[in-house]
Every structure is written in structure tokens, then in C-alpha cells.
CSV table of C-alpha atoms and ligand atoms in Angstrom, one decimal:
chain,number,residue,atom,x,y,z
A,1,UNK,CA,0.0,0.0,0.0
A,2,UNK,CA,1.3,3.3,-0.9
A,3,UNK,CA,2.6,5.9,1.7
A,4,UNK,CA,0.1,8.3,3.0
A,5,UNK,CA,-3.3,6.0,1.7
A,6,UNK,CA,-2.7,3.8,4.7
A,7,UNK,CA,-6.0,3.4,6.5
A,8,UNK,CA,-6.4,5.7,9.5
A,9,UNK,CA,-4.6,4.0,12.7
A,10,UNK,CA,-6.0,1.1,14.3
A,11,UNK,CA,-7.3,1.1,17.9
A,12,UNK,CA,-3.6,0.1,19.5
A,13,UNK,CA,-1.3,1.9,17.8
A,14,UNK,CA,2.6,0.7,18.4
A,15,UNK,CA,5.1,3.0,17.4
A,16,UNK,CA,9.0,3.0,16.6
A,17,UNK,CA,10.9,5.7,17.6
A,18,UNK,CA,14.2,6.5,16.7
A,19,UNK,CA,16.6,9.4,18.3
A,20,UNK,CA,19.9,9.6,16.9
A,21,UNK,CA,20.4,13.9,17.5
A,22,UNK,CA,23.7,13.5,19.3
A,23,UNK,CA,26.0,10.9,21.0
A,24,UNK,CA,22.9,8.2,22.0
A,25,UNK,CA,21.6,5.4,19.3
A,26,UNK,CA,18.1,5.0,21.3
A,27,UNK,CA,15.2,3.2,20.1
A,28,UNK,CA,11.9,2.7,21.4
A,29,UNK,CA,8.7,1.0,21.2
A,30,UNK,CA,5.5,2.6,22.6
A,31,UNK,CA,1.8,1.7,22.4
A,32,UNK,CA,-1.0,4.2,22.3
A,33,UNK,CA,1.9,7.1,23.0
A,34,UNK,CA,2.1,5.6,27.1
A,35,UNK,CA,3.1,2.0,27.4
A,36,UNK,CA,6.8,1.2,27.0
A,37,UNK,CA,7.3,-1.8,25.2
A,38,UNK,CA,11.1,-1.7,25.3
A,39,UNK,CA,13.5,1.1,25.0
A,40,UNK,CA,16.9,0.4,24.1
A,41,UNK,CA,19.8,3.2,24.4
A,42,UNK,CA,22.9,2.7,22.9
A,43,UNK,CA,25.9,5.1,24.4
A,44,UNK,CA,28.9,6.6,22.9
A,45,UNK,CA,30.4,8.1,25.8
A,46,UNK,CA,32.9,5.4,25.6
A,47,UNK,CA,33.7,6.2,22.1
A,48,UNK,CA,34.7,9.8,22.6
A,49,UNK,CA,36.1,9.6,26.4
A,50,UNK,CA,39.3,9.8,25.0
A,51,UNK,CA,38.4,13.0,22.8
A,52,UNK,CA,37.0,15.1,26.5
A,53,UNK,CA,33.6,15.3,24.1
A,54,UNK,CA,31.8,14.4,21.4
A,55,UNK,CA,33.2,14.3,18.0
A,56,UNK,CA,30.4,14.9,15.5
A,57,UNK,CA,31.6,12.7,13.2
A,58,UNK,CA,32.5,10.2,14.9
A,59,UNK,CA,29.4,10.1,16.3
A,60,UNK,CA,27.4,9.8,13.0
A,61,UNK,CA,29.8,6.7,11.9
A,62,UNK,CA,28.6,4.6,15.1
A,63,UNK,CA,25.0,5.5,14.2
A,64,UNK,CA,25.2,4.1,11.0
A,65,UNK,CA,26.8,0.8,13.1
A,66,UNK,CA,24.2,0.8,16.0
A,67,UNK,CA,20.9,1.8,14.4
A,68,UNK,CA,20.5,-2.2,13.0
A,69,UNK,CA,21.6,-3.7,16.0
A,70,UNK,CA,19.5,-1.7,18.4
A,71,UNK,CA,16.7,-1.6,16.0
A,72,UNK,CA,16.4,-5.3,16.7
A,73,UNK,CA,17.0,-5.2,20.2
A,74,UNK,CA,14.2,-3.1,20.6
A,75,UNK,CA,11.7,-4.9,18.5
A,76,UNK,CA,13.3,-8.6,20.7
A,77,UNK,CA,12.7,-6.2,24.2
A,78,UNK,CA,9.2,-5.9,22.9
A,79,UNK,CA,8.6,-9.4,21.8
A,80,UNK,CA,7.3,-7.6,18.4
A,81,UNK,CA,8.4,-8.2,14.6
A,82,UNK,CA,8.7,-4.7,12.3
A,83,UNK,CA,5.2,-6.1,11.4
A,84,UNK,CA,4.1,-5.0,14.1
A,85,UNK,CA,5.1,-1.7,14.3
A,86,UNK,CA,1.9,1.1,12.6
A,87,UNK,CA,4.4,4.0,12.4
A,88,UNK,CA,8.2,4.9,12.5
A,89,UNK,CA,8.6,7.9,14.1
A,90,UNK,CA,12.3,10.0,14.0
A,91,UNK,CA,13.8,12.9,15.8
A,92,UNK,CA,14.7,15.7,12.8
A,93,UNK,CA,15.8,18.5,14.9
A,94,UNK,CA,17.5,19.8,17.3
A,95,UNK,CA,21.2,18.4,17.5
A,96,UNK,CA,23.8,17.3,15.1
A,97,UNK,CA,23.6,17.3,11.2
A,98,UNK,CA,25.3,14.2,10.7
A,99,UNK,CA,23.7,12.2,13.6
A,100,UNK,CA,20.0,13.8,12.4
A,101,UNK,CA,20.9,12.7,9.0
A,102,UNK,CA,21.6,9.3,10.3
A,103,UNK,CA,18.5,8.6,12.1
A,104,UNK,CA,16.2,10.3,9.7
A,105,UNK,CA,17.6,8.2,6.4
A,106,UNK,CA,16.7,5.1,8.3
A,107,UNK,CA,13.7,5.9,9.3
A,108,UNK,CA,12.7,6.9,6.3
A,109,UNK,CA,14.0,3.4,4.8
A,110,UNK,CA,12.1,1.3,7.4
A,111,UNK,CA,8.8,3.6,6.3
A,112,UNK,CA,9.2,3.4,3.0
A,113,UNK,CA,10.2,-0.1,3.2
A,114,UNK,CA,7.4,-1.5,5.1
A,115,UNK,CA,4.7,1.0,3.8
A,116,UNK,CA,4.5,2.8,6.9
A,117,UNK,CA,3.8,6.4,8.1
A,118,UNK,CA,6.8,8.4,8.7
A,119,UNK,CA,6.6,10.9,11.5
A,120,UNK,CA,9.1,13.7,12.5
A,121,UNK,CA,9.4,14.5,15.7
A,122,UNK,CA,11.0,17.8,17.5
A,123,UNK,CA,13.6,16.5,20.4
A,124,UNK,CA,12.7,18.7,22.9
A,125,UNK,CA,8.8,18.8,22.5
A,126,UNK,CA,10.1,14.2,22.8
A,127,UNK,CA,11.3,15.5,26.3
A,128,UNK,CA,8.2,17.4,27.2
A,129,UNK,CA,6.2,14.1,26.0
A,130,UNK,CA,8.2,11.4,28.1
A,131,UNK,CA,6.0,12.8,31.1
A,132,UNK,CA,2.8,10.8,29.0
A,133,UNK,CA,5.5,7.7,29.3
A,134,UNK,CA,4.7,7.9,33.4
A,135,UNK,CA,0.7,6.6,32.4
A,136,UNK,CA,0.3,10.9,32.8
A,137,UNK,CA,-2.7,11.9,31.0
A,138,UNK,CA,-4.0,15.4,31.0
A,139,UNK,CA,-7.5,14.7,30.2
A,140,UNK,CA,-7.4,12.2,33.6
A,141,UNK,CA,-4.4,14.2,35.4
A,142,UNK,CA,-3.7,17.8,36.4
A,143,UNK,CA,-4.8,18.7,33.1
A,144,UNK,CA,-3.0,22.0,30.8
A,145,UNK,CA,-2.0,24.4,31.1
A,146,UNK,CA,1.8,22.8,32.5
A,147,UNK,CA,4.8,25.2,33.0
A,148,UNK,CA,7.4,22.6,31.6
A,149,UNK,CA,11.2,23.1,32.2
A,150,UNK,CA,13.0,21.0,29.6
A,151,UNK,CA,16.5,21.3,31.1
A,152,UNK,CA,19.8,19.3,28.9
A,153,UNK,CA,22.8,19.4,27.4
A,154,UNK,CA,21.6,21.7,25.0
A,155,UNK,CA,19.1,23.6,26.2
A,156,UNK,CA,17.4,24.9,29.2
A,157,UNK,CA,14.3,26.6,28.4
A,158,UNK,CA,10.9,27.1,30.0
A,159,UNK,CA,7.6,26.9,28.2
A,160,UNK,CA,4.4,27.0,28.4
A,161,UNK,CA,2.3,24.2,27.2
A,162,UNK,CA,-0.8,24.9,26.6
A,163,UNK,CA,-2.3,22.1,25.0
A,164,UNK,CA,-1.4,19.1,22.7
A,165,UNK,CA,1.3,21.1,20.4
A,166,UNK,CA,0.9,24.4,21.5
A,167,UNK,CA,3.7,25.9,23.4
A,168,UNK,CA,5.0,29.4,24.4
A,169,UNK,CA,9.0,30.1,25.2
A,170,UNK,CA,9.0,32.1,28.1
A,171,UNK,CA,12.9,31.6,28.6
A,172,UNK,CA,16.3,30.2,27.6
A,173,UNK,CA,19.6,30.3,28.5
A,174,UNK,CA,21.6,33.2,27.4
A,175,UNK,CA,24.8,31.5,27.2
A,176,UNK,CA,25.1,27.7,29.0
A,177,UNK,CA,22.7,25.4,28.7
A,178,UNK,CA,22.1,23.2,32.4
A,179,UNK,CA,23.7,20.0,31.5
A,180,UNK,CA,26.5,21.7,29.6
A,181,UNK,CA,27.2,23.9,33.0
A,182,UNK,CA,27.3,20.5,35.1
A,183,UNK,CA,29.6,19.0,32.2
A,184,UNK,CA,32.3,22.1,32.4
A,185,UNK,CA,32.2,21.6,36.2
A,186,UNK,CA,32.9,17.8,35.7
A,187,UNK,CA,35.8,18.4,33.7
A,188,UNK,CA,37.4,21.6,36.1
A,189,UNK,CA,37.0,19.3,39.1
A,190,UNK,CA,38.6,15.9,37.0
A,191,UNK,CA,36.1,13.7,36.4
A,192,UNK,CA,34.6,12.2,32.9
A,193,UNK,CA,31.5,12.6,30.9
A,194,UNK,CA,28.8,13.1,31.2
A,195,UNK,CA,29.6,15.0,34.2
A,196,UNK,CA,25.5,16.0,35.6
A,197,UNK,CA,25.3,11.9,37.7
A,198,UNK,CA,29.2,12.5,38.6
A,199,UNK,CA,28.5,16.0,40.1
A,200,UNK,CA,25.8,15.1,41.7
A,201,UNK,CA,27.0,11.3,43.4
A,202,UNK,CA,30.5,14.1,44.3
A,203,UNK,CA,27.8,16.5,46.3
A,204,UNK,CA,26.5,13.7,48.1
A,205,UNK,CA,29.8,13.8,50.3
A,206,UNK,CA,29.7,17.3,50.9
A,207,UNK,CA,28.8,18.8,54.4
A,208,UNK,CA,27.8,22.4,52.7
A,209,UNK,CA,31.1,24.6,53.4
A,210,UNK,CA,30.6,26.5,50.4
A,211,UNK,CA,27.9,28.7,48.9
A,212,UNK,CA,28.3,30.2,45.7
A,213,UNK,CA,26.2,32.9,43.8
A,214,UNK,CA,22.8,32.5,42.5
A,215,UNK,CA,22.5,33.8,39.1
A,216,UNK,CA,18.5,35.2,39.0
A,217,UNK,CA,18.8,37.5,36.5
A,218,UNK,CA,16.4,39.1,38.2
A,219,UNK,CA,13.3,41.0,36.0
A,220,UNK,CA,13.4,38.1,33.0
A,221,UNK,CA,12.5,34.9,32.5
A,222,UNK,CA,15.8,33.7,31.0
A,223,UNK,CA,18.8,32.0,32.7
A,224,UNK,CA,22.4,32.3,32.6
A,225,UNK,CA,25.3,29.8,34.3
A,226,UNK,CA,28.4,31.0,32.8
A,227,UNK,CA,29.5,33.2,35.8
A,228,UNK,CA,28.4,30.4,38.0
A,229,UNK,CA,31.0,28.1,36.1
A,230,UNK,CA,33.6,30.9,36.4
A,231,UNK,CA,32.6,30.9,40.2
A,232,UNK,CA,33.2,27.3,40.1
A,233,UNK,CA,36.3,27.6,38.4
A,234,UNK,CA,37.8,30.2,41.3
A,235,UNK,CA,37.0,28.6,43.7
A,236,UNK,CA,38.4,25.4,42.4
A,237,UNK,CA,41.6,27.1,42.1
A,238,UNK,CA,41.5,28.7,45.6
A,239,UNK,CA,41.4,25.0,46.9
A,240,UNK,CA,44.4,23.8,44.9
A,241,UNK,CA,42.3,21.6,42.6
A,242,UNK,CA,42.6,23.6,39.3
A,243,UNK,CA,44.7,22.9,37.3
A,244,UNK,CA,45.2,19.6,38.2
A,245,UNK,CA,48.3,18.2,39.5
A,246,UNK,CA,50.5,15.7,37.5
A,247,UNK,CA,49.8,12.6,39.5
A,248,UNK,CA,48.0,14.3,42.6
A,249,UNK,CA,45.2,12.6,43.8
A,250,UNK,CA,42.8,16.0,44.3
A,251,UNK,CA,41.0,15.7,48.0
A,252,UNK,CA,37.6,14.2,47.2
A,253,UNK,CA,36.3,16.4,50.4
A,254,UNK,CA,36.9,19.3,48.7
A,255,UNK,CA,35.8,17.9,45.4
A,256,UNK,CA,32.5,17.1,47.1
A,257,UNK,CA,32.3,21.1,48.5
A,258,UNK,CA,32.8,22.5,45.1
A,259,UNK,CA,30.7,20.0,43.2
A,260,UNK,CA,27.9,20.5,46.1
A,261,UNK,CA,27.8,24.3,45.7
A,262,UNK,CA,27.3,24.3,42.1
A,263,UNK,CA,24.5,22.0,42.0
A,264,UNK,CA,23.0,23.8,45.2
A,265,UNK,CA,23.2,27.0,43.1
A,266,UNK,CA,21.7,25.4,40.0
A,267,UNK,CA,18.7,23.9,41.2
A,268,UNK,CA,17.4,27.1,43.4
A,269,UNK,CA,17.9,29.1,40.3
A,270,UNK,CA,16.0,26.4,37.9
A,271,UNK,CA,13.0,25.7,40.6
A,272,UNK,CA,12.8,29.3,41.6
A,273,UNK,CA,12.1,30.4,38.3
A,274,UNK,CA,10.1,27.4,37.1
A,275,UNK,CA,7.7,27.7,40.2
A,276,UNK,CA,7.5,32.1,40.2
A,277,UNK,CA,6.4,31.4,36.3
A,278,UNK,CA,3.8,28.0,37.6
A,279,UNK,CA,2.5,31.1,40.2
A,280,UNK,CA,2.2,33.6,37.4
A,281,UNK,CA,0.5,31.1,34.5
A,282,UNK,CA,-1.3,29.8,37.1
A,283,UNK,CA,-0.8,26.2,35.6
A,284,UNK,CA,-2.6,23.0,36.5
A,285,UNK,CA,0.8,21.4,36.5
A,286,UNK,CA,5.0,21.9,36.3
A,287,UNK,CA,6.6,18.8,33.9
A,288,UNK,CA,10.5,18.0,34.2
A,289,UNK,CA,12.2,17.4,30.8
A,290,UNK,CA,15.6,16.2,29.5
A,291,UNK,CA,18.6,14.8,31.2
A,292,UNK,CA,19.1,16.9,33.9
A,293,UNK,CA,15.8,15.9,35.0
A,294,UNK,CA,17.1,13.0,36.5
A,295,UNK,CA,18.9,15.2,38.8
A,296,UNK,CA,18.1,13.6,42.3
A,297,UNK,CA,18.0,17.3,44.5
A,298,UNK,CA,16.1,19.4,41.0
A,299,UNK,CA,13.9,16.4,41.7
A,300,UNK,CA,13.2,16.9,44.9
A,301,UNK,CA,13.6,20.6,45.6
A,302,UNK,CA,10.9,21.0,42.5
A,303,UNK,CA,8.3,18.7,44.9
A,304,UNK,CA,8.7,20.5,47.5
A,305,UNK,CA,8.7,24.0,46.4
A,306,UNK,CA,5.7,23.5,43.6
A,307,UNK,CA,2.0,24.7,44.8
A,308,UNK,CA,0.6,22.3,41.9
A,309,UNK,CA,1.8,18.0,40.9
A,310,UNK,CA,5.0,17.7,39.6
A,311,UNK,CA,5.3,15.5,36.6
A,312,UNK,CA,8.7,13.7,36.4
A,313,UNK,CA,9.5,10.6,34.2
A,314,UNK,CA,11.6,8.1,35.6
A,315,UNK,CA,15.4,8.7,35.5
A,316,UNK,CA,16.2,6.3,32.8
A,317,UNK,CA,13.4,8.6,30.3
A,318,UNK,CA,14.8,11.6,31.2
A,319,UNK,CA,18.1,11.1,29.4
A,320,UNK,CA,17.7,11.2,25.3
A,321,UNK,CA,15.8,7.9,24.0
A,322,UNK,CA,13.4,6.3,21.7
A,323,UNK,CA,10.4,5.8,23.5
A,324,UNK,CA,10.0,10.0,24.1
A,325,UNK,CA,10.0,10.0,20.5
A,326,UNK,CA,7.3,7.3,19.5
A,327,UNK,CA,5.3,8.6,22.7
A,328,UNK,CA,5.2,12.6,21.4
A,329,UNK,CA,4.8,11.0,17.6
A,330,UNK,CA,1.7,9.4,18.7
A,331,UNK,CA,0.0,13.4,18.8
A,332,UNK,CA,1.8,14.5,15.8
A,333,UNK,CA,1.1,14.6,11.9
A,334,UNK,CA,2.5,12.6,9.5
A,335,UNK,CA,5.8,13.7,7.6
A,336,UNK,CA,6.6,13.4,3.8
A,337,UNK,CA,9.7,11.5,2.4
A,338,UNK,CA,10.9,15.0,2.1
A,339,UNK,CA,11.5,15.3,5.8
A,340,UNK,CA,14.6,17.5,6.4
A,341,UNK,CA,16.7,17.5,9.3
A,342,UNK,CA,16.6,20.7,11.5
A,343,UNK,CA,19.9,21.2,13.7
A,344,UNK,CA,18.7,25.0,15.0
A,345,UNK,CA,15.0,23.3,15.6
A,346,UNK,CA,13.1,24.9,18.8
A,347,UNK,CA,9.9,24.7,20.6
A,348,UNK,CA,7.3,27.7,20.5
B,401,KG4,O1,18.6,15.1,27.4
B,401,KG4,P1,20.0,14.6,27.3
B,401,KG4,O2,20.3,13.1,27.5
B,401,KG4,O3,20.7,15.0,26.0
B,401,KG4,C1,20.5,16.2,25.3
B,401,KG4,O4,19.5,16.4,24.7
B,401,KG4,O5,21.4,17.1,25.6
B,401,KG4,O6,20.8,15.5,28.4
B,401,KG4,C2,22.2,15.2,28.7
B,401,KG4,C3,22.6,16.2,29.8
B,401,KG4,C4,24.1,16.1,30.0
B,401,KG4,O7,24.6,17.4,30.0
B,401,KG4,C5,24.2,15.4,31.4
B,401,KG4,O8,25.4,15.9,32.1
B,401,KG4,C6,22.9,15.9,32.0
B,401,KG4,O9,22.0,15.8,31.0
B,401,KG4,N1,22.6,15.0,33.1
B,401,KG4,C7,22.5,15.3,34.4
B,401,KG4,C8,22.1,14.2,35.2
B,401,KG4,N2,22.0,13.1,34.3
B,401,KG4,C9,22.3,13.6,33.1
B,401,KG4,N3,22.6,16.5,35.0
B,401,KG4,C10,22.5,16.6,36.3
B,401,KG4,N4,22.2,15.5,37.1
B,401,KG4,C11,22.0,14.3,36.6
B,401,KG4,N5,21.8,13.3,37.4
B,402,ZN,ZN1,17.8,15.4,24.9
């Protein structure tokens, strides 16, 4: 049957999602845009340790090697065949060219192999949709409006969501995004990447010595960490620990201090002005987005703080992966074969 005159979805409706837009090969399987099937989340950080970050191309070469393998994991995870499957769904934007590229020429074979629908899915709106992964239904639950901080290596923006594909940027980061500011920190204070579940196992050990600066930007909606990384970065160097030491163990006490003042820093500034804008929109509900939603304190401090439910996924669907992809697919149209990838994408 010809792409597009496929009849309209059946009542169950299982679909693939694929997210290749930077340094993870994740795929996913997802009924009804809520139940997980199986989502299977193939890292590079192995691959460019020994580069201190990703390497673009490098990246896109192991896409092209993990997308089969994974592909079928997924589908064995799920106990499905690529019969199964009513939709392939792909990330198109944002993130890297070459990995985009990647992901979206596949999907777009397995689509047009199979006969399938093709659907092209925005990364970050994916994060804002993992919180439907947790069973979370607004016509059952808290219901829209929801203030939703999408918060990862990228980006770190807050928007308003006021229904099924409708959103409003309230505000961005000026300069670092969150998870980028916890990876800097990881690499002045020695340890590997991704730094964001380093920092925060470090700050675990700390008995709160040190406060830094919170950076409020006070009168706009936006954020901004890189004086807080150049706070981090003196006061690293007033305890001996930057620059490193040739062969000097650096004392994980003070590691802990530093590590622990950051973080402390970064979530009052991202729960403070998630919950002041929750107050203001007067929302029915505050979602947690992208990797460093799996930040143990922003988790916490954001409970306690909120006047209205919280709406977290769990940890392992905060970081990038497939399922966020077939779940926010599964209230999105269907794409051409002329589907484009979108590094600069945004949402609202
Ligand atoms: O959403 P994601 O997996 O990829 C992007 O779309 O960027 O987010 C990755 C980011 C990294 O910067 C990583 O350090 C951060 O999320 N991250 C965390 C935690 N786990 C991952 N940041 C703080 N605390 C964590 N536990
Ligand atoms: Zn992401």
C-alpha cells in the first residue's frame, strides 16, 4: 500500500521511535503514546572519552553501526516483529547534522520499506512528552495548562504548554545550557562525561562549606550559568584543585564542597524560576524534561517547592531515548519523504 493511503490508525497503535540527534543510538517501542514496550539506548560516551567530548563525526559513523543492531533489540525487548510496528517515528531536529541525517535516512528506509507512516518529531517537544510515558494523561491528570522546564545538554528553556502542540518560550539560556554547565564543572573538578550523575554522586559527600552565587537574572524569564562556572572555576583554584596536579590525587572532600555548591546553586535558580512562572501562569501542573531531570536534588527541591503536581518521568526517560520519541509522535502529523533535518529546531 502506498505511503500516505494507509488506512487511519488502528485502535492500538505501536510505534517505533528513533533518536539519533547526538551521542545516543536509542530506540523505542510505545503503544498508544504511554506504554513502553522496550527502549533500548545505545551510548557513545565510551567512544569519545578519549576525545573530552563528542566528536560529531564520529558520532554519525557509530549511528550508522548501532541503528540495525538496536533496531532489533528493541523490537526482541518488545517481543514484536517490524510487522508489528503502525508508524516509525524519527527525531529531525534539534542536534547534530550528521547524527540527524543518520536517524532520519533510516527511518525513512524502514517507512518506506514497510509502507509505513513516517513521523518527524522535534527533540525537545520528545522530552516534554516522556512525562505521558509515566501513564500521565491530562484529560485524567492535572490537566494544561503545564509550565514545563525542559532542562539538557543543550538547552534549558521554559515553556508554556498549553495544549497538545501548542507551546509558548517564556525563557532560555543566554549562554550555557544546564547540563552543559554540570559538564564544564565535571571536567574543572577531574572527572569524565557526562559529568550531571558525577557532580551530583561528588555533592552527596559534601557537608555544605561552600555557597556560591545565584544567578536570577532578576526581571526576565531567561537563565544564565556561565558566571556560576567561572565561580566554580575560582574557587576550584583557591582550593588547589585547578589545574590539576600531575599525578595528585585531588582531595575528594573538597571535590564534594565545590561539586555541592554548584549544583545547590543550579537547582534554586531552575525551581525558583520554574515555580514564580507555575504562580504567574497559574498552571494546573509543572513537567520535568531532558537529562538533567534525572537530577536527584532538582527532583526533589521541585516537589517540595511546587503549589501544583509535579510530573517527572523516571530517570532512565529523562536522558535522550526512543520511547519520548514514539510517545510525542503518537500526537503528531505525518511527515513526507521529504523530511529534512533541523539542527537549529526549537519549541514555540
Ligand atoms: O537530554 P540529554 O540526555 O541529551 C541532550 O538532549 O542534551 O541530556 C544530557 C545532559 C548532560 O549534560 C548530562 O550531564 C545531564 O543531562 N545529566 C544530568 C544528570 N544526568 C544527566 N545533570 C545533572 N544531574 C544528573 N543526574
Ligand atoms: Zn535530549
Amino acid at each position: 500500500m502506498a505511503l500516505g493511503a494507509r488506512p487511519s490508525y488502528s485502535e492500538h497503535m505501536l510505534i517505533m521511535g528513533i533518536e539519533t540527534s547526538c551521542d545516543d543510538t536509542a530506540v523505542g517501542l510505545v503503544v498508544d503514546g504511554r506504554t513502553v514496550l522496550s527502549s533500548v539506548v545505545g551510548s557513545q560516551v565510551e567512544l569519545h572519552a578519549r576525545y573530552g567530548g563528542i566528536v560529531p563525526e564520529v558520532a554519525s559513523r557509530q549511528h550508522i553501526l548501532s541503528l540495525i543492531p538496536i533496531t532489533q533489540r528493541a523490537l526482541d525487548d518488545a517481543g514484536a516483529s517490524l510487522n508489528d510496528v503502525d508508524a516509525v517515528a524519527v527525531t529531525y531536529g534539534p542536534g547534530l547534522a550528521g547524527s540527524l541525517l543518520v536517524g532520519v535516512n533510516f527511518a525513512k528506509g524502514q517507512a518506506l520499506g514497510r509502507g509505513l507512516p513516517l513521523i518527524g518529531v522535534n527533540h525537545l517537544e520528545a522530552h516534554v512528552y516522556a512525562g505521558w510515558l509515566l501513564g500521565f494523561d491530562p484529560s485524567e491528570g492535572p490537566g494544561f495548562p503545564l509550565m514545563c522546564l525542559i532542562a539538557s545538554g543543550g538547552h534549558t528553556d521554559l515553556v508554556l504548554m498549553e495544549g497538545h502542540g501548542q507551546y509558548r518560550l517564556l525563557g532560555r539560556t543566554r549562554d550555557d545550557a544546564a547540563g552543559e554547565a554540570f559538564d564544564k564543572v565535571a571536567r574543572v573538578l577531574g572527572m569524565g562525561f557526562p559529568g550531571g550523575p558525577l557532580v551530583q554522586k561528588a555533592a552527596e559527600a559534601a557537608v555544605g562549606k561552600e555557597k556560591l552565587t545565584r544567578p536570577w537574572l532578576r526581571g526576565s524569564n531567561d537563565f544564565s550559568f556561565s558566571g556560576l562556572k567561572t565561580a566554580v572555576l575560582h574557587l576550584a583554584q583557591a582550593k588547589g584543585l585547578y589545574p590539576p596536579e600531575e599525578g595528585v590525587e585531588p582531595d575528594p572532600q573538597q571535590v564534594a564542597e565545590v561539586a555541592a555548591a554548584f549544583q545547590a546553586s543550579l537547582v534554586d535558580v531552575l525551581v525558583g524560576k520554574t515555580v514564580d512562572l507555575a504562580r504567574q501562569y497559574d498552571v494546573q501542573g509543572i513537567l520535568l524534561g531532558g537529562g538533567v531531570a534525572a537530577n536527584g536534588p532538582l527532583r526533589q527541591q521541585m516537589e517540595e517547592a511546587s503549589p501544583v503536581p509535579v510530573i517527572i518521568p523516571p530517570v532512565s526517560l529523562c536522558t535522550d531515548n526512543g520511547a519520548m520519541i514514539a510517545a510525542c509522535a503518537y500526537y503528531r502529523e505525518q511527515s513526507g519523504l521529504d523530511l529534512d533535518v533541523l539542527p537549529s529546531l526549537r519549541l514555540g
